[in-house]
Amino acid sequence: MRQGDILIINFPFSDRTAGKPRPALVISNDRHNARDVDRLFVLISSNTQVRSEEDLVIEPGDPSFAASGLKVASVFRCSKLVNLESTKLRAKRLGRIGQAWIGRVADTISAVVHPAS
């Protein structure tokens, strides 16, 4: 599992009572991933109608879309993060996104956690 991989994982609900198989982006960087079994994931949803300012949409016309393995326009929900132990995950790899998208997602996550001005 490397930064930029898009996987199907059992993404837990926020109350941790259950989860649902969902596409997710590995956002933790490869330096972290080489030394730690935990990975940080961003939820991906195909529901592009409901969005917040922390969401980024990738469309089929985007140059990175074909390699992503996603089937339809999708939303990176940058405020929906989970840290999971990779050795306990049963994951199916869909594809990858490029560095430009990783940067956009990371910048949006950063905006979510920085104090509001």
Coordinates of C-alpha atoms in Angstrom, one line a residue:
M1 CA 0.0 0.0 0.0
R2 CA 1.5 3.2 -1.2
Q3 CA 0.5 6.8 -1.1
G4 CA -1.8 7.4 -4.0
D5 CA -3.3 3.9 -4.1
I6 CA -7.0 3.7 -4.3
L7 CA -8.3 0.6 -2.5
I8 CA -11.6 -1.0 -1.5
I9 CA -11.5 -1.3 2.3
N10 CA -14.0 -1.8 5.0
F11 CA -14.3 1.9 5.9
P12 CA -15.6 2.2 9.4
F13 CA -18.6 4.4 10.3
S14 CA -17.7 7.3 12.6
D15 CA -19.3 5.6 15.6
R16 CA -17.1 2.5 14.9
T17 CA -20.0 0.1 15.3
A18 CA -19.6 -1.2 11.8
G19 CA -18.2 -0.3 8.4
K20 CA -18.9 -0.6 4.7
P21 CA -16.7 -1.6 1.7
R22 CA -15.8 1.7 0.2
P23 CA -13.1 3.1 -2.1
A24 CA -10.5 4.9 -0.1
L25 CA -7.2 6.8 -0.9
V26 CA -4.0 6.0 0.9
I27 CA -2.9 9.5 1.8
S28 CA -0.1 8.7 4.3
N29 CA 3.2 9.2 2.6
D30 CA 5.6 6.4 1.6
R31 CA 8.2 7.3 4.3
H32 CA 5.6 6.8 7.0
N33 CA 4.2 3.7 5.3
A34 CA 7.7 2.1 5.2
R35 CA 8.2 2.4 9.0
D36 CA 4.6 2.0 10.3
V37 CA 1.9 -0.6 9.8
D38 CA -0.8 2.1 10.1
R39 CA -2.1 3.9 7.0
L40 CA -4.2 7.0 6.8
F41 CA -7.1 6.8 4.4
V42 CA -9.5 9.3 2.8
L43 CA -13.0 8.2 2.0
I44 CA -14.1 8.3 -1.6
S45 CA -17.8 8.5 -2.5
S46 CA -19.6 8.3 -5.8
N47 CA -22.3 10.7 -4.5
T48 CA -21.2 13.9 -6.1
Q49 CA -24.5 15.7 -5.4
V50 CA -23.9 16.1 -1.6
R51 CA -20.7 18.1 -1.1
S52 CA -19.0 20.3 1.3
E53 CA -16.1 22.7 0.8
E54 CA -13.7 19.9 2.0
D55 CA -14.7 17.7 -0.9
L56 CA -12.8 17.3 -4.2
V57 CA -14.4 15.9 -7.2
I58 CA -12.6 13.8 -9.8
E59 CA -14.4 13.6 -13.2
P60 CA -14.0 11.0 -15.9
G61 CA -12.4 13.7 -18.1
D62 CA -9.6 14.3 -15.7
P63 CA -6.2 12.9 -16.9
S64 CA -5.8 10.9 -13.7
F65 CA -9.2 9.3 -13.8
A66 CA -8.5 6.3 -15.9
A67 CA -5.6 5.1 -13.7
S68 CA -7.7 5.6 -10.6
G69 CA -9.8 2.5 -11.2
L70 CA -13.0 4.5 -10.3
K71 CA -16.0 3.9 -12.5
V72 CA -17.8 7.2 -12.1
A73 CA -17.2 10.7 -11.1
S74 CA -16.2 10.5 -7.4
V75 CA -15.6 12.7 -4.4
F76 CA -12.5 12.7 -2.1
R77 CA -14.2 13.5 1.3
C78 CA -11.1 15.2 2.8
S79 CA -12.8 15.5 6.2
K80 CA -13.5 11.8 6.4
L81 CA -10.2 10.2 7.4
V82 CA -9.4 7.0 9.2
N83 CA -6.2 5.5 10.4
L84 CA -6.1 1.6 10.0
E85 CA -3.6 -1.1 10.5
S86 CA -2.6 -2.3 7.1
T87 CA -1.7 -5.8 8.1
K88 CA -5.3 -6.4 9.2
L89 CA -7.0 -5.0 6.2
R90 CA -8.4 -7.1 3.4
A91 CA -8.1 -4.6 0.5
K92 CA -8.6 -4.7 -3.2
R93 CA -6.5 -2.3 -5.2
L94 CA -8.5 -0.3 -7.8
G95 CA -5.8 2.0 -9.1
R96 CA -3.8 5.1 -8.3
I97 CA -3.9 8.9 -8.6
G98 CA -1.0 11.1 -9.5
Q99 CA 1.0 13.5 -7.4
A100 CA -1.1 16.5 -8.4
W101 CA -4.2 15.0 -6.8
I102 CA -2.3 13.8 -3.8
G103 CA -1.2 17.4 -3.3
R104 CA -4.7 18.8 -3.7
V105 CA -6.1 16.3 -1.2
A106 CA -3.3 16.9 1.3
D107 CA -3.8 20.7 1.0
T108 CA -7.5 20.3 1.6
I109 CA -6.9 18.1 4.6
S110 CA -4.5 20.7 5.9
A111 CA -7.2 23.4 5.6
V112 CA -9.6 21.2 7.5
V113 CA -7.3 20.9 10.5
H114 CA -5.8 24.5 10.6
P115 CA -7.5 26.9 13.0
A116 CA -10.2 28.9 11.4
S117 CA -9.3 32.6 11.0

